[in-house]
Amino acid sequence: MPAPLPSLPTMALRRHGAHVLVAAFARPKVLNALSPQAYIDWLAAMRFAAADPDVRVFVLTGEGSYFTAGQQLAPPSPDRDPVVQLEEGVAVTRSLIEEYINFPKLIIAAVNGPALGFGVTTLALADLVYAVPNATFRVPFMELALCVEACSSVTFVKALGNAKAKDMLFMGRTMTAKEWEAAGLVTDVFPVEGFLDRVLAKADQAASYSSDAVQGSLKLVRSVDRDVLLKMNDLEIKLLVERMTSADFANAVASFMGALAPAHLAATKCQKPLTSSIRRAERRKKPKSKL
């Protein structure tokens, strides 16, 4: 009998057939924006899929019109130390990327609509990526005074070439599903009608093959770049922490939020800068000098 599926607050899990696990970002009212809990649930879903002997293929998609709107820009919870919250969030993010790099089974992404930020960079770590025609891909890192993430400093340049990768990473260029298909980052583009059914048919096909053959081959393929990706993940995370605690980030977030459309604004609501909360907590931690 299959193991019971974990109940996750921000993600819906279901089995498809005997060997496919489908995980869907389940916050369509906020365009599947990634809250701290969403990262935790995403990691939990992947770890469950990796450990479950019945699962051969992991499919990630989103509910509603968006795949994911990316990071939800919000202040730390007032009930907990913001520095601790940042450290916890960084640890989960690092572990999630490592899970992608080391994942023992096939990862299929079903991009059902626009994708932003972390939802885009992690696609380059998936094995097969299917998208609807209206899917778009954008990483507004420089607009937010952040930095490259999820090994995109390696994967984007490798897939898109130097110029187009930097156009996305540094200039915030929005690319279409067809452009990503031409670059090799999208496997195929399927019509909106029946999109997930088509993706699941591909998952069924992959799950029908020998699991030892697929997983043994994946291990070899992943080994080619594993050490480089793990190293770059560590370096990117270190820089990300520096950026998230900078005044530049606080100012950029305020400017970026003001330019958002109302629907996207609701998905990434930010009431006060993250940086100021962290800095206040750090000041409280510092011992007062004695005269």
mmCIF file of N, CA and C in Angstrom, residues 3 12 14 21 56 62 83 99 105 124 131 135 139 145 150-151 160 166 181 204 245 272 286:
data_model
loop_
_atom_site.group_PDB
_atom_site.id
_atom_site.type_symbol
_atom_site.label_atom_id
_atom_site.label_comp_id
_atom_site.label_asym_id
_atom_site.label_seq_id
_atom_site.Cartn_x
_atom_site.Cartn_y
_atom_site.Cartn_z
ATOM 1 N N ALA A 3 2.429 4.899 0.718
ATOM 2 C CA ALA A 3 2.507 5.705 1.938
ATOM 3 C C ALA A 3 1.535 6.870 1.838
ATOM 4 N N ALA A 12 -0.546 21.306 -2.938
ATOM 5 C CA ALA A 12 -1.459 20.164 -3.052
ATOM 6 C C ALA A 12 -0.710 18.990 -3.675
ATOM 7 N N ARG A 14 -0.880 14.896 -4.956
ATOM 8 C CA ARG A 14 -1.744 13.776 -5.323
ATOM 9 C C ARG A 14 -0.934 12.779 -6.144
ATOM 10 N N LEU A 21 4.035 11.358 -8.772
ATOM 11 C CA LEU A 21 3.555 12.262 -7.725
ATOM 12 C C LEU A 21 3.435 13.663 -8.318
ATOM 13 N N ARG A 56 8.335 7.384 -9.145
ATOM 14 C CA ARG A 56 9.411 7.373 -10.128
ATOM 15 C C ARG A 56 9.559 8.724 -10.819
ATOM 16 N N GLY A 62 1.330 24.499 -11.049
ATOM 17 C CA GLY A 62 0.660 25.495 -10.217
ATOM 18 C C GLY A 62 -0.838 25.461 -10.452
ATOM 19 N N VAL A 83 16.089 38.093 12.383
ATOM 20 C CA VAL A 83 17.374 37.521 11.982
ATOM 21 C C VAL A 83 17.261 36.003 11.928
ATOM 22 N N GLU A 99 18.470 19.791 -3.099
ATOM 23 C CA GLU A 99 17.565 18.676 -3.397
ATOM 24 C C GLU A 99 17.416 18.519 -4.906
ATOM 25 N N LYS A 105 15.348 11.041 -8.877
ATOM 26 C CA LYS A 105 14.292 10.655 -9.808
ATOM 27 C C LYS A 105 14.035 11.765 -10.825
ATOM 28 N N ALA A 124 15.545 25.498 -14.629
ATOM 29 C CA ALA A 124 16.763 25.065 -15.316
ATOM 30 C C ALA A 124 17.408 23.865 -14.631
ATOM 31 N N ALA A 131 5.400 23.730 -21.119
ATOM 32 C CA ALA A 131 4.792 25.032 -20.850
ATOM 33 C C ALA A 131 3.603 25.271 -21.765
ATOM 34 N N ALA A 135 2.922 31.101 -21.305
ATOM 35 C CA ALA A 135 3.888 31.137 -20.199
ATOM 36 C C ALA A 135 4.993 32.134 -20.520
ATOM 37 N N VAL A 139 13.108 37.159 -14.333
ATOM 38 C CA VAL A 139 13.815 37.169 -13.055
ATOM 39 C C VAL A 139 14.255 38.603 -12.740
ATOM 40 N N ALA A 145 17.606 44.707 -6.385
ATOM 41 C CA ALA A 145 18.943 44.791 -5.781
ATOM 42 C C ALA A 145 19.350 43.472 -5.146
ATOM 43 N N ALA A 150 19.731 29.961 -7.344
ATOM 44 C CA ALA A 150 19.391 28.619 -7.822
ATOM 45 C C ALA A 150 20.310 28.162 -8.949
ATOM 46 N N CYS A 151 21.583 28.545 -8.844
ATOM 47 C CA CYS A 151 22.621 28.145 -9.802
ATOM 48 C C CYS A 151 22.414 28.724 -11.189
ATOM 49 N N LEU A 160 21.291 29.468 -22.401
ATOM 50 C CA LEU A 160 20.889 30.613 -23.223
ATOM 51 C C LEU A 160 22.043 31.262 -23.976
ATOM 52 N N LYS A 166 22.544 37.009 -19.700
ATOM 53 C CA LYS A 166 22.766 38.261 -18.978
ATOM 54 C C LYS A 166 21.631 39.252 -19.230
ATOM 55 N N GLU A 181 11.801 27.454 -25.445
ATOM 56 C CA GLU A 181 11.854 26.185 -26.165
ATOM 57 C C GLU A 181 13.012 26.200 -27.158
ATOM 58 N N ASP A 204 3.658 9.476 -17.363
ATOM 59 C CA ASP A 204 3.315 8.050 -17.397
ATOM 60 C C ASP A 204 4.298 7.275 -18.271
ATOM 61 N N THR A 245 20.100 42.022 3.313
ATOM 62 C CA THR A 245 20.292 42.849 4.506
ATOM 63 C C THR A 245 20.866 44.220 4.156
ATOM 64 N N LYS A 272 6.358 46.903 5.126
ATOM 65 C CA LYS A 272 7.511 47.680 5.560
ATOM 66 C C LYS A 272 8.765 46.896 5.200
ATOM 67 N N LYS A 286 23.183 43.550 20.049
ATOM 68 C CA LYS A 286 24.504 44.047 20.377
ATOM 69 C C LYS A 286 24.549 44.561 21.819
#
